[in-house]
Amino acid sequence: MILLFFLLAVSVVSSGEAAFIGVNLGTDLSDMPSPTQVVALLKAQNIEHIRLYDADRAMLVALANTGIQVTVSVPNDQLLAIGMSNATAANWVARNVIAHVPATNITAIAVGSEVLTTLPNAAPVLVSALKFIQSALVASNLDRQIKVSTPHSSSIILDSFPPSQAFFNRSWDPVMVPLLKFLQSTDSYLMLNVYPYYDYMQSNGVIPLDYALFRPLPPTKEAIDANTFLHYTNVFDAIIDAAYFAMVDLNFTNIKVVVMESGWPSKGDASEPDATLDNANTYNSNLIRHVLNNTGTPKHPGVPVSTYIYELYNEDLRPGLVSEKNWGLFYPNGVPVYTLHLTSAGAVLANDTTNQTFCVARDGADRKLLQAALDWACGPGRVNCSPLLQGQPCYQPDNVMAHATYAFNAYYQKMAKSPGTCDFKGVAIITTTNPSHGTCIFPGSSGSNGTLVNSTSLAPSSNSSDTAGGCLAKYLYGSSPYTSSMILCVLLMTLAFL
């Protein structure tokens, strides 16, 4: 009987494709590292899928020739214009997609974000916006490469447990029915944001924390759908199956679900006691394993549910509750918020970069500030800067950015990567990409760390002296890379450390 219900209700089958884990970059790029540094982190973590909340040109250029699959987005504030004008949609595609492919591997366009629940006045033009975007892709022969859809909040699904009784909010039927027809006709997928954290928080104790976090449950604690007798061991699967059943309720049985956002905050205020590092690590680690195991859901076992984790970086400037700032896997300086419990070598996000970090000059940093910080590192900071002398391995490239990077990293490694040792008045940033080049091998490479020294000064202060031990600590770039006194100072300091 169970099998009969299953066969009658669904026709979604696995095509042999594997599920993937992607990441959301975040909404405020000004609060993040430069695009090149973001891409370096993606590569280091074997992340091959990323979702942008817009179509930022600098980010798309940085992603060129990486092979990383990119979902770009039409922001909500542009949706009305695109939904009311085919020409506006065509211009958007020309500017934000055609201008970047094939170098940048754009594979999907998310039109708006949770429009039905956050921007209901735009709902009447939502499907038109998707169709206009799709028409522009067809005209450029990109429709097979790039899928078009729109992310929904899972809150549009009502009566979500048991999943077999779920249905979409009836008031949105005039939008959902033509939307699902569009997805079906274009072989696209339903984009869904799934947050067991919020379901748990809003359940008033009905949903157990272990059930939300994918923790193992004894059979007696599993949730059972009385209509299908399917057993649910976690909230995530139950929500996905509720979406499938809601589509069945509208007579759509062959549209897959892709989760565009899911995660758990690592920090919260007093009203959010379960927003903790341990819970965030547990949820995201278990989510990644669950998705990559291709287990599917109880309704669709073996059918991949590709998922984008929200999000790559914490957003310190984001307004709202403390948790709103703390969904990231990494701090904006590139340091992991926590080390995921993953062991698969080479797997996405399985690289523990906690002890594989380097300190480099921040892209676009002011040259004078870099110069001052470099002087401090090679002077009061007591970094051995002799490899930067003319004729030495790290002399080239002969510019303040390259030399500052070497000096910053040498100090960072010497101080055992202690907190605050890679800031230098904001002109330095931590990266997981080894900056060594040619014969210039940076400290910290191949497990080589500098020696920890006793020091209370972890970064340049506004009143730092430009001298150390009576030596001038000033670098000059141009026709005379160093003053003779600087050369003498470095040599004396080198002898002092021998």
PDB file of N, CA and C in Angstrom, residues 341-414:
ATOM      1  N   HIS A 341      32.849  19.415  11.112  1.00  0.00           N
ATOM      2  CA  HIS A 341      33.163  18.018  11.426  1.00  0.00           C
ATOM      3  C   HIS A 341      33.092  17.171  10.157  1.00  0.00           C
ATOM      4  N   LEU A 342      33.998  17.423   9.248  1.00  0.00           N
ATOM      5  CA  LEU A 342      34.033  16.693   7.987  1.00  0.00           C
ATOM      6  C   LEU A 342      35.419  16.102   7.807  1.00  0.00           C
ATOM      7  N   THR A 343      35.466  14.876   7.291  1.00  0.00           N
ATOM      8  CA  THR A 343      36.750  14.195   7.177  1.00  0.00           C
ATOM      9  C   THR A 343      37.106  13.792   5.760  1.00  0.00           C
ATOM     10  N   SER A 344      36.200  13.920   4.818  1.00  0.00           N
ATOM     11  CA  SER A 344      36.469  13.459   3.455  1.00  0.00           C
ATOM     12  C   SER A 344      37.534  14.326   2.798  1.00  0.00           C
ATOM     13  N   ALA A 345      38.659  13.750   2.480  1.00  0.00           N
ATOM     14  CA  ALA A 345      39.741  14.501   1.860  1.00  0.00           C
ATOM     15  C   ALA A 345      39.300  15.047   0.515  1.00  0.00           C
ATOM     16  N   GLY A 346      39.505  16.335   0.351  1.00  0.00           N
ATOM     17  CA  GLY A 346      39.175  16.957  -0.928  1.00  0.00           C
ATOM     18  C   GLY A 346      37.717  17.319  -1.088  1.00  0.00           C
ATOM     19  N   ALA A 347      36.881  16.963  -0.097  1.00  0.00           N
ATOM     20  CA  ALA A 347      35.459  17.262  -0.216  1.00  0.00           C
ATOM     21  C   ALA A 347      35.208  18.738   0.047  1.00  0.00           C
ATOM     22  N   VAL A 348      34.051  19.206  -0.420  1.00  0.00           N
ATOM     23  CA  VAL A 348      33.697  20.603  -0.226  1.00  0.00           C
ATOM     24  C   VAL A 348      33.696  20.949   1.260  1.00  0.00           C
ATOM     25  N   LEU A 349      34.358  22.050   1.603  1.00  0.00           N
ATOM     26  CA  LEU A 349      34.435  22.581   2.962  1.00  0.00           C
ATOM     27  C   LEU A 349      35.054  21.623   3.971  1.00  0.00           C
ATOM     28  N   ALA A 350      35.763  20.590   3.488  1.00  0.00           N
ATOM     29  CA  ALA A 350      36.375  19.634   4.406  1.00  0.00           C
ATOM     30  C   ALA A 350      37.795  20.014   4.769  1.00  0.00           C
ATOM     31  N   ASN A 351      38.294  21.123   4.199  1.00  0.00           N
ATOM     32  CA  ASN A 351      39.666  21.523   4.486  1.00  0.00           C
ATOM     33  C   ASN A 351      39.714  22.373   5.743  1.00  0.00           C
ATOM     34  N   ASP A 352      40.395  21.876   6.761  1.00  0.00           N
ATOM     35  CA  ASP A 352      40.585  22.657   7.975  1.00  0.00           C
ATOM     36  C   ASP A 352      41.703  23.649   7.716  1.00  0.00           C
ATOM     37  N   THR A 353      41.329  24.882   7.461  1.00  0.00           N
ATOM     38  CA  THR A 353      42.347  25.888   7.145  1.00  0.00           C
ATOM     39  C   THR A 353      42.761  26.682   8.376  1.00  0.00           C
ATOM     40  N   THR A 354      42.301  26.242   9.558  1.00  0.00           N
ATOM     41  CA  THR A 354      42.616  26.982  10.762  1.00  0.00           C
ATOM     42  C   THR A 354      44.113  27.159  10.931  1.00  0.00           C
ATOM     43  N   ASN A 355      44.889  26.129  10.599  1.00  0.00           N
ATOM     44  CA  ASN A 355      46.342  26.212  10.744  1.00  0.00           C
ATOM     45  C   ASN A 355      47.035  26.344   9.396  1.00  0.00           C
ATOM     46  N   GLN A 356      46.301  26.758   8.379  1.00  0.00           N
ATOM     47  CA  GLN A 356      46.879  26.943   7.057  1.00  0.00           C
ATOM     48  C   GLN A 356      46.521  28.335   6.559  1.00  0.00           C
ATOM     49  N   THR A 357      46.767  29.322   7.394  1.00  0.00           N
ATOM     50  CA  THR A 357      46.403  30.681   7.046  1.00  0.00           C
ATOM     51  C   THR A 357      47.637  31.569   6.945  1.00  0.00           C
ATOM     52  N   PHE A 358      47.501  32.612   6.159  1.00  0.00           N
ATOM     53  CA  PHE A 358      48.581  33.573   5.931  1.00  0.00           C
ATOM     54  C   PHE A 358      48.008  34.973   6.053  1.00  0.00           C
ATOM     55  N   CYS A 359      48.856  35.928   6.334  1.00  0.00           N
ATOM     56  CA  CYS A 359      48.456  37.319   6.451  1.00  0.00           C
ATOM     57  C   CYS A 359      49.006  38.094   5.258  1.00  0.00           C
ATOM     58  N   VAL A 360      48.137  38.768   4.538  1.00  0.00           N
ATOM     59  CA  VAL A 360      48.553  39.476   3.329  1.00  0.00           C
ATOM     60  C   VAL A 360      48.003  40.893   3.345  1.00  0.00           C
ATOM     61  N   ALA A 361      48.603  41.752   2.521  1.00  0.00           N
ATOM     62  CA  ALA A 361      48.110  43.115   2.374  1.00  0.00           C
ATOM     63  C   ALA A 361      46.739  43.089   1.704  1.00  0.00           C
ATOM     64  N   ARG A 362      45.852  43.911   2.198  1.00  0.00           N
ATOM     65  CA  ARG A 362      44.490  43.957   1.673  1.00  0.00           C
ATOM     66  C   ARG A 362      44.474  44.651   0.309  1.00  0.00           C
ATOM     67  N   ASP A 363      43.774  44.066  -0.650  1.00  0.00           N
ATOM     68  CA  ASP A 363      43.646  44.684  -1.967  1.00  0.00           C
ATOM     69  C   ASP A 363      43.069  46.091  -1.843  1.00  0.00           C
ATOM     70  N   GLY A 364      43.682  47.039  -2.548  1.00  0.00           N
ATOM     71  CA  GLY A 364      43.172  48.393  -2.556  1.00  0.00           C
ATOM     72  C   GLY A 364      43.534  49.214  -1.338  1.00  0.00           C
ATOM     73  N   ALA A 365      44.365  48.678  -0.452  1.00  0.00           N
ATOM     74  CA  ALA A 365      44.752  49.418   0.750  1.00  0.00           C
ATOM     75  C   ALA A 365      45.555  50.663   0.378  1.00  0.00           C
ATOM     76  N   ASP A 366      45.419  51.688   1.186  1.00  0.00           N
ATOM     77  CA  ASP A 366      46.143  52.934   0.954  1.00  0.00           C
ATOM     78  C   ASP A 366      47.654  52.701   1.032  1.00  0.00           C
ATOM     79  N   ARG A 367      48.384  53.219   0.033  1.00  0.00           N
ATOM     80  CA  ARG A 367      49.826  52.967  -0.060  1.00  0.00           C
ATOM     81  C   ARG A 367      50.577  53.521   1.148  1.00  0.00           C
ATOM     82  N   LYS A 368      50.162  54.697   1.625  1.00  0.00           N
ATOM     83  CA  LYS A 368      50.858  55.296   2.760  1.00  0.00           C
ATOM     84  C   LYS A 368      50.649  54.481   4.036  1.00  0.00           C
ATOM     85  N   LEU A 369      49.428  53.954   4.207  1.00  0.00           N
ATOM     86  CA  LEU A 369      49.169  53.113   5.371  1.00  0.00           C
ATOM     87  C   LEU A 369      49.943  51.801   5.277  1.00  0.00           C
ATOM     88  N   LEU A 370      50.017  51.252   4.070  1.00  0.00           N
ATOM     89  CA  LEU A 370      50.819  50.046   3.878  1.00  0.00           C
ATOM     90  C   LEU A 370      52.282  50.315   4.214  1.00  0.00           C
ATOM     91  N   GLN A 371      52.784  51.465   3.748  1.00  0.00           N
ATOM     92  CA  GLN A 371      54.181  51.821   3.996  1.00  0.00           C
ATOM     93  C   GLN A 371      54.456  51.926   5.489  1.00  0.00           C
ATOM     94  N   ALA A 372      53.542  52.599   6.206  1.00  0.00           N
ATOM     95  CA  ALA A 372      53.731  52.761   7.646  1.00  0.00           C
ATOM     96  C   ALA A 372      53.705  51.413   8.368  1.00  0.00           C
ATOM     97  N   ALA A 373      52.776  50.545   7.954  1.00  0.00           N
ATOM     98  CA  ALA A 373      52.674  49.229   8.590  1.00  0.00           C
ATOM     99  C   ALA A 373      53.899  48.371   8.268  1.00  0.00           C
ATOM    100  N   LEU A 374      54.396  48.473   7.034  1.00  0.00           N
ATOM    101  CA  LEU A 374      55.608  47.745   6.649  1.00  0.00           C
ATOM    102  C   LEU A 374      56.789  48.207   7.479  1.00  0.00           C
ATOM    103  N   ASP A 375      56.920  49.536   7.652  1.00  0.00           N
ATOM    104  CA  ASP A 375      58.010  50.072   8.470  1.00  0.00           C
ATOM    105  C   ASP A 375      57.943  49.539   9.893  1.00  0.00           C
ATOM    106  N   TRP A 376      56.690  49.461  10.417  1.00  0.00           N
ATOM    107  CA  TRP A 376      56.541  48.976  11.789  1.00  0.00           C
ATOM    108  C   TRP A 376      56.946  47.507  11.904  1.00  0.00           C
ATOM    109  N   ALA A 377      56.478  46.698  10.932  1.00  0.00           N
ATOM    110  CA  ALA A 377      56.773  45.256  10.992  1.00  0.00           C
ATOM    111  C   ALA A 377      58.273  44.997  10.957  1.00  0.00           C
ATOM    112  N   CYS A 378      58.989  45.731  10.085  1.00  0.00           N
ATOM    113  CA  CYS A 378      60.435  45.515   9.937  1.00  0.00           C
ATOM    114  C   CYS A 378      61.247  46.274  10.975  1.00  0.00           C
ATOM    115  N   GLY A 379      60.561  47.095  11.800  1.00  0.00           N
ATOM    116  CA  GLY A 379      61.244  47.833  12.856  1.00  0.00           C
ATOM    117  C   GLY A 379      60.813  47.331  14.216  1.00  0.00           C
ATOM    118  N   PRO A 380      59.877  48.056  14.866  1.00  0.00           N
ATOM    119  CA  PRO A 380      59.431  47.615  16.189  1.00  0.00           C
ATOM    120  C   PRO A 380      58.851  46.209  16.210  1.00  0.00           C
ATOM    121  N   GLY A 381      58.273  45.771  15.093  1.00  0.00           N
ATOM    122  CA  GLY A 381      57.714  44.427  15.047  1.00  0.00           C
ATOM    123  C   GLY A 381      58.747  43.322  15.007  1.00  0.00           C
ATOM    124  N   ARG A 382      60.017  43.699  14.773  1.00  0.00           N
ATOM    125  CA  ARG A 382      61.153  42.762  14.816  1.00  0.00           C
ATOM    126  C   ARG A 382      61.024  41.598  13.844  1.00  0.00           C
ATOM    127  N   VAL A 383      60.443  41.873  12.682  1.00  0.00           N
ATOM    128  CA  VAL A 383      60.394  40.862  11.630  1.00  0.00           C
ATOM    129  C   VAL A 383      61.730  40.847  10.892  1.00  0.00           C
ATOM    130  N   ASN A 384      62.200  39.676  10.548  1.00  0.00           N
ATOM    131  CA  ASN A 384      63.408  39.551   9.736  1.00  0.00           C
ATOM    132  C   ASN A 384      63.048  39.854   8.288  1.00  0.00           C
ATOM    133  N   CYS A 385      63.345  41.054   7.838  1.00  0.00           N
ATOM    134  CA  CYS A 385      62.983  41.483   6.488  1.00  0.00           C
ATOM    135  C   CYS A 385      64.135  41.332   5.491  1.00  0.00           C
ATOM    136  N   SER A 386      65.179  40.636   5.883  1.00  0.00           N
ATOM    137  CA  SER A 386      66.323  40.498   4.976  1.00  0.00           C
ATOM    138  C   SER A 386      65.964  39.825   3.646  1.00  0.00           C
ATOM    139  N   PRO A 387      64.957  38.907   3.586  1.00  0.00           N
ATOM    140  CA  PRO A 387      64.601  38.334   2.281  1.00  0.00           C
ATOM    141  C   PRO A 387      64.062  39.367   1.287  1.00  0.00           C
ATOM    142  N   LEU A 388      63.748  40.581   1.778  1.00  0.00           N
ATOM    143  CA  LEU A 388      63.224  41.616   0.905  1.00  0.00           C
ATOM    144  C   LEU A 388      64.320  42.487   0.301  1.00  0.00           C
ATOM    145  N   LEU A 389      65.582  42.266   0.710  1.00  0.00           N
ATOM    146  CA  LEU A 389      66.678  43.071   0.177  1.00  0.00           C
ATOM    147  C   LEU A 389      66.926  42.754  -1.290  1.00  0.00           C
ATOM    148  N   GLN A 390      67.466  43.730  -1.990  1.00  0.00           N
ATOM    149  CA  GLN A 390      67.773  43.532  -3.409  1.00  0.00           C
ATOM    150  C   GLN A 390      68.697  42.331  -3.591  1.00  0.00           C
ATOM    151  N   GLY A 391      68.328  41.448  -4.529  1.00  0.00           N
ATOM    152  CA  GLY A 391      69.117  40.251  -4.779  1.00  0.00           C
ATOM    153  C   GLY A 391      68.660  39.054  -3.973  1.00  0.00           C
ATOM    154  N   GLN A 392      67.752  39.272  -2.992  1.00  0.00           N
ATOM    155  CA  GLN A 392      67.250  38.175  -2.170  1.00  0.00           C
ATOM    156  C   GLN A 392      65.949  37.621  -2.765  1.00  0.00           C
ATOM    157  N   PRO A 393      65.502  36.431  -2.349  1.00  0.00           N
ATOM    158  CA  PRO A 393      64.398  35.727  -3.022  1.00  0.00           C
ATOM    159  C   PRO A 393      63.087  36.503  -3.088  1.00  0.00           C
ATOM    160  N   CYS A 394      62.812  37.361  -2.095  1.00  0.00           N
ATOM    161  CA  CYS A 394      61.511  38.024  -2.047  1.00  0.00           C
ATOM    162  C   CYS A 394      61.580  39.507  -2.414  1.00  0.00           C
ATOM    163  N   TYR A 395      62.672  39.929  -3.039  1.00  0.00           N
ATOM    164  CA  TYR A 395      62.798  41.326  -3.449  1.00  0.00           C
ATOM    165  C   TYR A 395      61.789  41.673  -4.536  1.00  0.00           C
ATOM    166  N   GLN A 396      61.607  40.757  -5.476  1.00  0.00           N
ATOM    167  CA  GLN A 396      60.630  40.968  -6.550  1.00  0.00           C
ATOM    168  C   GLN A 396      59.308  40.280  -6.180  1.00  0.00           C
ATOM    169  N   PRO A 397      58.189  40.910  -6.543  1.00  0.00           N
ATOM    170  CA  PRO A 397      58.053  42.219  -7.182  1.00  0.00           C
ATOM    171  C   PRO A 397      58.384  43.353  -6.223  1.00  0.00           C
ATOM    172  N   ASP A 398      59.051  44.360  -6.737  1.00  0.00           N
ATOM    173  CA  ASP A 398      59.552  45.456  -5.920  1.00  0.00           C
ATOM    174  C   ASP A 398      58.480  46.533  -5.770  1.00  0.00           C
ATOM    175  N   ASN A 399      57.489  46.259  -4.926  1.00  0.00           N
ATOM    176  CA  ASN A 399      56.463  47.267  -4.634  1.00  0.00           C
ATOM    177  C   ASN A 399      55.992  47.096  -3.206  1.00  0.00           C
ATOM    178  N   VAL A 400      55.369  48.124  -2.689  1.00  0.00           N
ATOM    179  CA  VAL A 400      55.006  48.145  -1.278  1.00  0.00           C
ATOM    180  C   VAL A 400      53.974  47.071  -0.949  1.00  0.00           C
ATOM    181  N   MET A 401      53.075  46.760  -1.869  1.00  0.00           N
ATOM    182  CA  MET A 401      52.064  45.730  -1.626  1.00  0.00           C
ATOM    183  C   MET A 401      52.723  44.366  -1.400  1.00  0.00           C
ATOM    184  N   ALA A 402      53.637  43.993  -2.282  1.00  0.00           N
ATOM    185  CA  ALA A 402      54.291  42.685  -2.179  1.00  0.00           C
ATOM    186  C   ALA A 402      55.183  42.605  -0.950  1.00  0.00           C
ATOM    187  N   HIS A 403      55.945  43.660  -0.694  1.00  0.00           N
ATOM    188  CA  HIS A 403      56.849  43.634   0.458  1.00  0.00           C
ATOM    189  C   HIS A 403      56.076  43.679   1.773  1.00  0.00           C
ATOM    190  N   ALA A 404      54.992  44.449   1.796  1.00  0.00           N
ATOM    191  CA  ALA A 404      54.161  44.493   3.001  1.00  0.00           C
ATOM    192  C   ALA A 404      53.539  43.130   3.271  1.00  0.00           C
ATOM    193  N   THR A 405      53.105  42.453   2.221  1.00  0.00           N
ATOM    194  CA  THR A 405      52.534  41.115   2.386  1.00  0.00           C
ATOM    195  C   THR A 405      53.531  40.177   3.048  1.00  0.00           C
ATOM    196  N   TYR A 406      54.778  40.207   2.584  1.00  0.00           N
ATOM    197  CA  TYR A 406      55.786  39.323   3.187  1.00  0.00           C
ATOM    198  C   TYR A 406      55.992  39.672   4.657  1.00  0.00           C
ATOM    199  N   ALA A 407      56.130  40.971   4.943  1.00  0.00           N
ATOM    200  CA  ALA A 407      56.411  41.395   6.310  1.00  0.00           C
ATOM    201  C   ALA A 407      55.222  41.116   7.233  1.00  0.00           C
ATOM    202  N   PHE A 408      54.010  41.399   6.750  1.00  0.00           N
ATOM    203  CA  PHE A 408      52.822  41.139   7.569  1.00  0.00           C
ATOM    204  C   PHE A 408      52.734  39.652   7.925  1.00  0.00           C
ATOM    205  N   ASN A 409      52.939  38.804   6.932  1.00  0.00           N
ATOM    206  CA  ASN A 409      52.824  37.372   7.172  1.00  0.00           C
ATOM    207  C   ASN A 409      53.919  36.877   8.106  1.00  0.00           C
ATOM    208  N   ALA A 410      55.128  37.404   7.931  1.00  0.00           N
ATOM    209  CA  ALA A 410      56.228  36.989   8.806  1.00  0.00           C
ATOM    210  C   ALA A 410      55.904  37.324  10.260  1.00  0.00           C
ATOM    211  N   TYR A 411      55.303  38.488  10.477  1.00  0.00           N
ATOM    212  CA  TYR A 411      54.925  38.872  11.843  1.00  0.00           C
ATOM    213  C   TYR A 411      53.802  37.977  12.364  1.00  0.00           C
ATOM    214  N   TYR A 412      52.815  37.748  11.523  1.00  0.00           N
ATOM    215  CA  TYR A 412      51.664  36.915  11.883  1.00  0.00           C
ATOM    216  C   TYR A 412      52.104  35.510  12.280  1.00  0.00           C
ATOM    217  N   GLN A 413      53.008  34.918  11.500  1.00  0.00           N
ATOM    218  CA  GLN A 413      53.493  33.575  11.799  1.00  0.00           C
ATOM    219  C   GLN A 413      54.374  33.590  13.045  1.00  0.00           C
ATOM    220  N   LYS A 414      55.194  34.629  13.183  1.00  0.00           N
ATOM    221  CA  LYS A 414      56.085  34.736  14.342  1.00  0.00           C
ATOM    222  C   LYS A 414      55.289  34.820  15.639  1.00  0.00           C
TER     223      LYS A 414
END
